[in-house]
Amino acid sequence: MKLGELLHNIPILETNADLEQEITGVSYDSRHTSPGDLFIALEGYETDGHRFIPMAREKGAACVLCQKAPQDGGPYVRTGDSRGALAQAGRNWFGDPAGEMTMVGVTGTNGKTTTTYLLKDVLEKAAGAKVGLIGTNQNMVGDEVLHTERTTPESFELQALFRRMADAGCTHVVMEVSSHALCLQRVAGIRFAAGLFTNLSQDHLDFHGSMEDYCGAKALLFRQCEKGVYNADDPWADRVTRDAPCPLSSFGEKAGELRGENIRLAVDGVDFDACRDGETVPVRVNIPGGFTVYNALGVMAAARELGVSLADSARVLRQSAGVKGRVEVVPVPGEYTVLIDYAVTPDAIENVLATVRDFAKGRVVILFGCGGDRDRGKRPKMGRIAARMADFVVVTSDNPRTEVPGDIIADILPGLEGTETPYVVVEDRVEAIRYALDHARKDDVIILAGKGHETYQIVGHEKRHLDEREVVAAYIAEHKERA
């Protein structure tokens, strides 16, 4: 592709490059630059890509796209926004594949993953669509599963994924859209047929600084949507929708155009009536927990905006399975229950504990930690919620990253200290799980919170294998041999 074609719709402030030259690839990481590439220097959250222009030149970059003119005299194009330029370059390179499909974006603190999976199911089985999925657990092209590193990929990889989906015959894409992705323009230029806001609670304040800014980041999604759907019961609903330029519809239990009524919670799922404009549809979802009602209502509201009736959505939801790492039951032969859940925020911890309280006959035991290099302010809050809602707490490590695990735990403990809830600290997560199983009583429900679908633990900059299902299975096998 010629450089000029690759730069279509990218504002150029100045250049000394030949716009007719052929470009053979695009890179924004100098370590992955190949001869003939256009290297795009990003002003990053942690580092400035302009520092790596010399390395990209050494690797054979044909031209550099940047915000600050390089001093080496080599070919460059200067623009005012390299992140926006990367997103547009991706659209140009791959032929704007998102424009060939119906795009649906889901944002919010909790519920994004389950919502996207359920909505994918509804669109496939009720509308006959072939659906691509992008999210925290994994990416999917129809039924094909692809590994993912982050909730929303960088913009160029995202466009490559869209092209793969479009070429495979996908008619729709349902994707989680993180606040980071919105702020860092990973989804810039994408027009969503529908956008869905689930809820907002404290998370990622290490990046956003305040809840107001975090909410503002989420609200950016509706600026790229043809239609918006939002949770009217959420305290931040007015702020999220305040400046939305698209038509909006709402859902909720207390407020909203689509209302969940006559809610019945059980060990194996939820039942409720979905009501809108005089129509009442009975709904069954085989995922336990009060939050499942909100997830299902959001799915039904979004699907309705895409042409699927409430009755058809309900028919599919009745048959839908749960999502890995979301209130996932781990097989154990004992008289207790083990659940794995990806609860990593105060609100998520509260939701999963409330869910278990609905059906637990014995003690509710929660094991959790907090991620390193992330919002420290939520740590004592999570400890306080655990102390208030659980009968026993095991405080351990999550993904410590570059922090000392003991320091993270020390931030959690003020929320537990001075309460009547018994707790224990076991820093090593595997040993903590074994401790919880060792001390399990009849009818206990043990929640392993924080890892969910993840099969690794990040220590320093290293990913170490850690699948909690395997830890539990190994423990059970070991005790069978001893019996």
Coordinates of C-alpha atoms in Angstrom, one line a residue:
M1 CA 0.0 0.0 0.0
K2 CA 1.3 3.5 -0.8
L3 CA 2.0 5.7 2.1
G4 CA -0.5 8.3 1.0
E5 CA -3.2 5.7 0.9
L6 CA -2.3 4.4 4.4
L7 CA -2.5 8.0 5.7
H8 CA -6.0 8.6 4.3
N9 CA -8.1 10.7 6.7
I10 CA -5.1 11.2 9.0
P11 CA -4.4 15.0 9.5
I12 CA -0.8 15.7 8.4
L13 CA 0.9 18.7 10.0
E14 CA 4.2 18.3 8.1
T15 CA 6.1 15.7 6.2
N16 CA 9.4 15.1 4.3
A17 CA 8.3 11.6 3.1
D18 CA 7.5 10.4 -0.4
L19 CA 3.7 9.7 -0.2
E20 CA 4.0 7.5 -3.3
Q21 CA 6.4 5.0 -1.6
E22 CA 5.2 1.5 -0.9
I23 CA 4.7 0.5 2.7
T24 CA 4.8 -3.2 3.5
G25 CA 3.5 -3.2 7.1
V26 CA 2.6 -1.1 10.2
S27 CA 4.2 -1.3 13.6
Y28 CA 4.1 0.7 16.8
D29 CA 6.5 -1.5 18.8
S30 CA 10.1 -1.1 17.6
R31 CA 10.9 -4.7 18.7
H32 CA 8.4 -5.9 16.1
T33 CA 9.3 -3.5 13.3
S34 CA 10.1 -5.1 9.9
P35 CA 11.8 -3.6 6.8
G36 CA 9.4 -1.4 4.9
D37 CA 7.1 -0.7 7.8
L38 CA 5.5 2.6 8.8
F39 CA 6.5 2.9 12.4
I40 CA 4.0 4.9 14.5
A41 CA 5.4 6.5 17.7
L42 CA 2.8 6.5 20.4
E43 CA 3.0 8.8 23.4
G44 CA 2.1 6.0 25.8
Y45 CA 0.8 5.7 29.4
E46 CA 4.1 4.3 30.6
T47 CA 6.6 5.3 28.0
D48 CA 7.1 7.5 24.9
G49 CA 7.4 5.7 21.6
H50 CA 9.4 8.6 20.1
R51 CA 12.4 7.3 22.1
F52 CA 12.3 4.1 20.0
I53 CA 12.4 5.8 16.6
P54 CA 16.2 5.1 16.2
M55 CA 15.6 1.4 16.9
A56 CA 12.7 1.3 14.4
R57 CA 15.0 2.9 11.8
E58 CA 17.6 0.3 12.5
K59 CA 15.0 -2.4 11.9
G60 CA 14.3 -1.0 8.5
A61 CA 11.2 1.2 9.0
A62 CA 10.6 3.1 5.7
C63 CA 8.9 6.0 7.4
V64 CA 7.9 7.3 10.9
L65 CA 4.5 8.7 11.9
C66 CA 4.9 10.8 15.0
Q67 CA 3.8 13.9 17.0
K68 CA 7.3 15.3 17.4
A69 CA 9.6 15.6 14.4
P70 CA 12.6 13.3 14.8
Q71 CA 16.1 14.8 14.7
D72 CA 17.7 12.1 12.5
G73 CA 16.6 13.6 9.2
G74 CA 14.9 10.4 8.0
P75 CA 11.5 10.2 6.4
Y76 CA 8.6 11.2 8.7
V77 CA 5.0 12.3 8.8
R78 CA 4.0 14.5 11.8
T79 CA 0.4 14.5 13.1
G80 CA -1.3 15.9 16.1
D81 CA -2.6 12.6 17.5
S82 CA -0.6 9.4 16.9
R83 CA -3.0 7.2 18.8
G84 CA -5.9 8.4 16.6
A85 CA -3.6 8.0 13.6
L86 CA -2.8 4.4 14.5
A87 CA -6.5 3.6 14.7
Q88 CA -7.2 5.2 11.3
A89 CA -4.1 3.5 9.7
G90 CA -5.5 0.2 10.9
R91 CA -8.8 0.9 9.3
N92 CA -7.1 1.9 6.1
W93 CA -4.7 -1.1 6.0
F94 CA -7.4 -3.7 6.6
G95 CA -10.1 -2.0 4.5
D96 CA -12.4 -0.8 7.3
P97 CA -13.8 -4.3 8.1
A98 CA -15.9 -3.0 11.0
G99 CA -18.0 -1.2 8.4
E100 CA -18.9 -4.5 6.9
M101 CA -20.5 -5.9 10.1
T102 CA -23.0 -4.8 12.7
M103 CA -20.9 -3.7 15.7
V104 CA -22.2 -3.9 19.3
G105 CA -20.1 -2.5 22.2
V106 CA -20.6 -3.3 25.9
T107 CA -19.0 -1.1 28.6
G108 CA -19.2 -0.9 32.4
T109 CA -17.3 -2.2 35.5
N110 CA -19.0 -5.5 36.0
G111 CA -21.0 -7.9 33.8
K112 CA -19.4 -7.1 30.5
T113 CA -18.1 -10.7 29.8
T114 CA -21.4 -12.5 30.7
T115 CA -23.4 -9.9 28.8
T116 CA -21.3 -10.3 25.6
Y117 CA -21.5 -14.1 25.8
L118 CA -25.3 -14.1 26.3
L119 CA -25.8 -11.5 23.6
K120 CA -23.7 -13.5 21.2
D121 CA -25.9 -16.5 21.9
V122 CA -29.1 -14.6 21.4
L123 CA -28.0 -13.1 18.1
E124 CA -26.8 -16.4 16.7
K125 CA -29.9 -18.4 17.8
A126 CA -32.6 -15.8 17.4
A127 CA -31.4 -13.8 14.5
G128 CA -29.3 -16.4 12.6
A129 CA -26.2 -14.2 12.8
K130 CA -22.6 -15.4 12.7
V131 CA -21.0 -13.4 15.6
G132 CA -17.5 -12.5 16.5
L133 CA -16.7 -11.9 20.2
I134 CA -14.0 -9.8 21.7
G135 CA -13.5 -9.8 25.5
T136 CA -11.7 -10.6 28.7
N137 CA -12.0 -14.3 28.6
Q138 CA -11.2 -14.9 25.0
N139 CA -11.9 -13.8 21.4
M140 CA -14.1 -15.8 19.1
V141 CA -14.7 -16.0 15.4
G142 CA -18.0 -17.8 15.4
D143 CA -17.2 -21.0 17.3
E144 CA -13.4 -20.6 16.8
V145 CA -11.7 -19.6 20.0
L146 CA -8.7 -17.2 20.0
H147 CA -6.4 -16.3 22.9
T148 CA -6.6 -12.7 24.2
E149 CA -4.1 -10.6 26.3
R150 CA -6.4 -7.7 27.2
T151 CA -10.1 -6.8 27.3
T152 CA -9.9 -4.6 24.2
P153 CA -6.8 -5.1 21.9
E154 CA -4.7 -2.2 20.6
S155 CA -6.4 -0.5 17.6
F156 CA -4.3 -2.1 14.9
E157 CA -4.7 -5.6 16.2
L158 CA -8.4 -4.9 16.7
Q159 CA -8.7 -4.0 13.0
A160 CA -6.8 -7.2 12.1
L161 CA -9.3 -9.2 14.2
F162 CA -12.2 -7.5 12.5
R163 CA -10.8 -8.3 9.1
R164 CA -10.4 -12.0 10.1
M165 CA -14.0 -12.0 11.4
A166 CA -15.4 -10.3 8.3
D167 CA -13.5 -12.7 6.0
A168 CA -14.9 -15.6 8.0
G169 CA -18.4 -14.5 7.3
C170 CA -19.3 -12.8 10.6
T171 CA -22.3 -10.5 10.3
H172 CA -22.1 -9.1 13.9
V173 CA -19.4 -8.4 16.4
V174 CA -20.1 -8.2 20.1
M175 CA -17.2 -6.7 22.1
E176 CA -16.3 -5.6 25.6
V177 CA -15.1 -2.0 25.4
S178 CA -12.9 -1.1 28.4
S179 CA -12.5 2.5 29.7
H180 CA -8.8 2.2 28.8
A181 CA -9.8 1.4 25.2
L182 CA -12.0 4.4 25.0
C183 CA -9.5 6.8 26.5
L184 CA -6.6 5.4 24.5
Q185 CA -8.6 5.4 21.2
R186 CA -8.3 1.7 20.6
V187 CA -11.9 1.8 19.2
A188 CA -11.6 5.2 17.5
G189 CA -13.5 5.4 14.2
I190 CA -15.7 2.4 14.9
R191 CA -19.4 3.1 14.6
F192 CA -21.5 0.8 16.9
A193 CA -25.0 -0.1 15.9
A194 CA -25.7 -0.4 19.6
G195 CA -23.8 0.4 22.8
L196 CA -24.7 -1.0 26.2
F197 CA -23.7 0.4 29.7
T198 CA -24.0 -2.2 32.5
N199 CA -23.0 -0.4 35.7
L200 CA -20.2 1.6 37.3
S201 CA -18.3 1.0 40.5
Q202 CA -14.8 1.7 41.7
D203 CA -12.0 0.3 39.6
H204 CA -9.0 1.5 37.5
L205 CA -8.6 4.8 39.5
D206 CA -4.9 4.3 39.2
F207 CA -5.5 5.2 35.5
H208 CA -8.5 7.5 35.6
G209 CA -7.8 9.4 38.9
S210 CA -11.4 9.9 39.9
M211 CA -14.8 8.2 39.6
E212 CA -16.0 11.2 37.6
D213 CA -13.2 10.8 35.1
Y214 CA -13.8 7.0 35.0
C215 CA -17.5 7.6 34.3
G216 CA -16.6 10.1 31.7
A217 CA -14.5 7.5 29.9
K218 CA -17.3 5.0 29.9
A219 CA -19.7 7.7 28.6
L220 CA -17.5 8.1 25.5
L221 CA -19.0 4.9 24.0
F222 CA -22.3 6.5 23.4
R223 CA -20.7 9.1 21.2
Q224 CA -19.9 6.3 18.7
C225 CA -23.3 4.6 18.8
E226 CA -26.4 4.6 16.6
K227 CA -28.4 3.6 19.7
G228 CA -27.6 3.3 23.4
V229 CA -28.9 1.0 26.1
Y230 CA -28.2 1.7 29.8
N231 CA -28.9 0.4 33.3
A232 CA -31.3 3.0 34.7
D233 CA -30.9 1.7 38.3
D234 CA -27.1 2.5 38.3
P235 CA -26.3 5.7 40.4
W236 CA -24.1 6.9 37.5
A237 CA -26.7 6.5 34.8
D238 CA -27.5 10.2 34.5
R239 CA -23.8 11.1 34.2
V240 CA -23.2 8.4 31.6
T241 CA -26.1 9.4 29.4
R242 CA -25.9 13.2 29.9
D243 CA -24.1 14.1 26.7
A244 CA -25.1 11.1 24.6
P245 CA -25.9 12.2 21.1
C246 CA -27.7 8.9 20.2
P247 CA -31.3 7.7 21.0
L248 CA -31.3 5.8 24.4
S249 CA -33.4 3.1 25.9
S250 CA -33.1 1.8 29.5
F251 CA -33.6 -1.3 31.7
G252 CA -33.6 -2.0 35.4
E253 CA -35.5 -3.4 38.3
K254 CA -36.6 -0.1 39.9
A255 CA -36.5 2.1 36.8
G256 CA -36.2 1.7 33.1
E257 CA -38.4 1.1 30.0
L258 CA -37.6 -2.6 30.2
R259 CA -38.3 -3.7 33.7
G260 CA -37.5 -6.9 35.6
E261 CA -40.3 -7.9 37.9
N262 CA -41.4 -10.9 40.1
I263 CA -37.7 -11.9 40.5
R264 CA -37.1 -15.3 42.0
L265 CA -33.5 -16.4 42.9
A266 CA -32.4 -20.0 43.2
V267 CA -29.3 -22.1 43.5
D268 CA -29.3 -22.9 39.8
G269 CA -30.4 -19.7 38.3
V270 CA -32.9 -16.9 38.2
D271 CA -36.5 -16.4 37.0
F272 CA -38.2 -13.1 36.4
D273 CA -40.7 -11.3 34.2
A274 CA -39.4 -8.9 31.6
C275 CA -42.0 -6.1 31.1
R276 CA -42.1 -3.3 28.5
D277 CA -45.0 -1.4 26.9
G278 CA -47.6 -3.7 28.3
E279 CA -45.8 -6.9 27.1
T280 CA -44.7 -9.4 29.8
V281 CA -42.3 -12.2 28.9
P282 CA -41.2 -14.9 31.5
V283 CA -37.4 -15.3 31.6
R284 CA -35.2 -18.1 33.0
V285 CA -31.4 -17.9 33.1
N286 CA -29.3 -20.7 34.4
I287 CA -26.8 -18.5 36.1
P288 CA -27.4 -17.8 39.8
G289 CA -27.3 -14.3 41.4
G290 CA -29.3 -11.1 41.4
F291 CA -26.8 -9.5 39.0
T292 CA -27.9 -12.1 36.4
V293 CA -31.2 -10.3 36.2
Y294 CA -29.4 -7.1 35.2
N295 CA -27.2 -8.9 32.7
A296 CA -30.2 -10.6 31.1
L297 CA -32.2 -7.4 30.9
G298 CA -29.3 -5.6 29.3
V299 CA -29.0 -8.4 26.7
M300 CA -32.7 -8.3 26.0
A301 CA -32.8 -4.5 25.7
A302 CA -29.8 -4.4 23.3
A303 CA -31.1 -7.3 21.2
R304 CA -34.4 -5.5 20.9
E305 CA -32.6 -2.5 19.4
L306 CA -31.1 -4.9 16.9
G307 CA -34.4 -6.4 15.9
V308 CA -34.8 -9.4 18.2
S309 CA -38.1 -9.7 20.1
L310 CA -38.2 -10.0 23.9
A311 CA -39.8 -13.4 23.5
D312 CA -37.1 -14.7 21.2
S313 CA -34.3 -13.4 23.5
A314 CA -36.0 -15.2 26.5
R315 CA -36.2 -18.4 24.5
V316 CA -32.5 -18.4 23.9
L317 CA -31.6 -17.3 27.4
R318 CA -33.4 -20.3 28.9
Q319 CA -30.9 -22.5 27.1
S320 CA -27.8 -20.5 27.6
A321 CA -24.9 -21.9 29.8
G322 CA -22.8 -20.0 32.2
V323 CA -19.5 -18.4 31.5
K324 CA -16.1 -19.7 32.7
G325 CA -14.9 -18.0 35.8
R326 CA -18.3 -16.3 36.5
V327 CA -19.9 -18.0 39.5
E328 CA -18.4 -21.3 38.1
V329 CA -19.0 -24.4 40.1
V330 CA -15.9 -26.6 40.6
P331 CA -16.6 -30.3 41.0
V332 CA -15.8 -31.6 44.5
P333 CA -17.0 -34.8 46.1
G334 CA -17.4 -33.4 49.6
E335 CA -20.4 -32.0 51.3
Y336 CA -19.4 -28.4 50.5
T337 CA -19.4 -26.2 47.3
V338 CA -16.5 -24.5 45.6
L339 CA -17.1 -21.5 43.2
I340 CA -14.7 -19.6 41.1
D341 CA -15.5 -16.0 40.2
Y342 CA -13.6 -13.1 38.6
A343 CA -14.6 -10.6 41.3
V344 CA -11.8 -8.0 41.4
T345 CA -13.8 -4.9 42.5
P346 CA -15.7 -3.9 45.7
D347 CA -19.0 -4.1 43.8
A348 CA -18.1 -7.5 42.2
I349 CA -17.2 -8.9 45.7
E350 CA -20.5 -7.7 47.1
N351 CA -22.4 -9.1 44.2
V352 CA -20.9 -12.6 44.4
L353 CA -21.3 -12.7 48.2
A354 CA -25.0 -11.6 47.9
T355 CA -25.5 -14.2 45.2
V356 CA -24.1 -17.0 47.5
R357 CA -26.1 -15.7 50.5
D358 CA -29.2 -16.3 48.5
F359 CA -28.7 -20.1 48.6
A360 CA -26.0 -21.0 51.1
K361 CA -27.1 -23.4 53.8
G362 CA -23.7 -23.3 55.7
R363 CA -20.9 -20.8 56.0
V364 CA -20.0 -18.4 53.2
V365 CA -16.2 -18.5 52.9
I366 CA -14.4 -16.1 50.6
L367 CA -10.7 -16.2 49.5
F368 CA -9.5 -13.1 47.7
G369 CA -6.6 -10.7 47.1
C370 CA -6.1 -7.6 45.1
G371 CA -4.0 -6.9 42.0
G372 CA -0.7 -5.2 42.2
D373 CA 0.1 -1.9 40.3
R374 CA -3.7 -1.1 40.4
D375 CA -6.0 1.1 42.3
R376 CA -5.0 0.8 46.0
G377 CA -8.1 2.7 47.3
K378 CA -10.3 -0.3 46.6
R379 CA -8.3 -2.7 48.8
P380 CA -9.6 -1.9 52.2
K381 CA -13.1 -1.5 50.8
M382 CA -13.0 -5.1 49.5
G383 CA -11.8 -6.2 52.9
R384 CA -14.7 -4.4 54.6
I385 CA -17.3 -5.9 52.3
A386 CA -15.8 -9.4 52.8
A387 CA -16.0 -8.9 56.6
R388 CA -19.6 -7.7 56.4
M389 CA -21.0 -10.3 54.1
A390 CA -18.9 -13.5 54.6
D391 CA -18.6 -15.8 57.6
F392 CA -14.9 -16.5 57.1
V393 CA -12.3 -14.7 55.0
V394 CA -9.0 -16.0 53.6
V395 CA -6.8 -13.1 52.5
T396 CA -4.2 -14.0 49.9
S397 CA -2.3 -12.9 46.8
D398 CA -3.9 -12.2 43.4
N399 CA -1.7 -10.9 40.6
P400 CA 0.9 -9.0 42.6
R401 CA 2.8 -7.8 39.5
T402 CA 5.7 -5.6 40.6
E403 CA 4.3 -5.0 44.2
V404 CA 5.3 -7.0 47.2
P405 CA 2.3 -9.3 48.0
G406 CA 2.6 -8.6 51.7
D407 CA 2.2 -4.9 51.1
I408 CA -1.0 -5.4 49.1
I409 CA -2.4 -7.6 51.8
A410 CA -1.5 -4.9 54.4
D411 CA -3.7 -2.5 52.4
I412 CA -6.6 -5.0 52.5
L413 CA -6.5 -5.8 56.3
P414 CA -7.7 -2.4 57.7
G415 CA -11.1 -3.3 56.2
L416 CA -11.2 -6.5 58.2
E417 CA -9.6 -5.5 61.5
G418 CA -11.9 -4.6 64.3
T419 CA -14.7 -6.7 62.9
E420 CA -16.2 -9.9 64.4
T421 CA -15.6 -11.8 61.2
P422 CA -12.8 -14.3 61.5
Y423 CA -10.0 -14.2 58.9
V424 CA -6.7 -15.7 58.1
V425 CA -3.8 -14.5 55.9
V426 CA -2.1 -17.1 53.7
E427 CA 0.1 -15.2 51.2
D428 CA 0.7 -18.0 48.7
R429 CA -2.5 -18.5 46.7
V430 CA -2.2 -22.2 46.2
E431 CA -1.6 -22.7 49.9
A432 CA -4.5 -20.4 50.7
I433 CA -6.8 -22.6 48.6
R434 CA -5.6 -25.7 50.3
Y435 CA -6.2 -24.0 53.6
A436 CA -9.7 -23.2 52.7
L437 CA -10.4 -26.7 51.6
D438 CA -8.7 -28.2 54.7
H439 CA -11.1 -26.2 56.9
A440 CA -14.3 -26.7 54.9
R441 CA -17.4 -27.7 56.8
K442 CA -20.6 -29.4 55.7
D443 CA -22.7 -27.1 53.5
D444 CA -20.0 -24.4 53.3
V445 CA -19.8 -22.4 50.0
I446 CA -16.2 -21.5 49.3
I447 CA -15.7 -18.6 46.8
L448 CA -12.3 -18.4 45.1
A449 CA -12.5 -14.8 44.0
G450 CA -10.3 -12.7 41.7
K451 CA -8.8 -15.1 39.1
G452 CA -12.0 -16.4 37.4
H453 CA -11.1 -17.5 33.9
E454 CA -7.4 -16.7 34.3
T455 CA -5.1 -19.7 34.3
Y456 CA -2.0 -17.8 35.4
Q457 CA -0.6 -15.5 38.1
I458 CA 1.5 -12.4 37.3
V459 CA 4.5 -12.1 39.6
G460 CA 6.8 -9.3 38.6
H461 CA 6.6 -9.2 34.8
E462 CA 6.3 -13.0 34.6
K463 CA 3.1 -15.0 34.0
R464 CA 3.2 -18.2 36.0
H465 CA 0.7 -21.0 35.4
L466 CA -2.0 -21.2 38.0
D467 CA -5.4 -22.7 37.3
E468 CA -7.5 -22.9 40.4
R469 CA -9.5 -25.8 39.0
E470 CA -6.3 -27.8 38.8
V471 CA -5.4 -26.8 42.4
V472 CA -8.8 -28.0 43.7
A473 CA -8.6 -31.2 41.6
A474 CA -5.1 -32.0 42.8
Y475 CA -6.2 -31.5 46.4
I476 CA -9.2 -33.8 46.0
A477 CA -7.0 -36.4 44.3
E478 CA -4.4 -36.3 47.1
H479 CA -7.0 -36.7 49.8
K480 CA -8.6 -39.6 47.9
E481 CA -5.3 -41.4 48.0
R482 CA -4.9 -40.9 51.7
A483 CA -8.5 -42.1 52.4

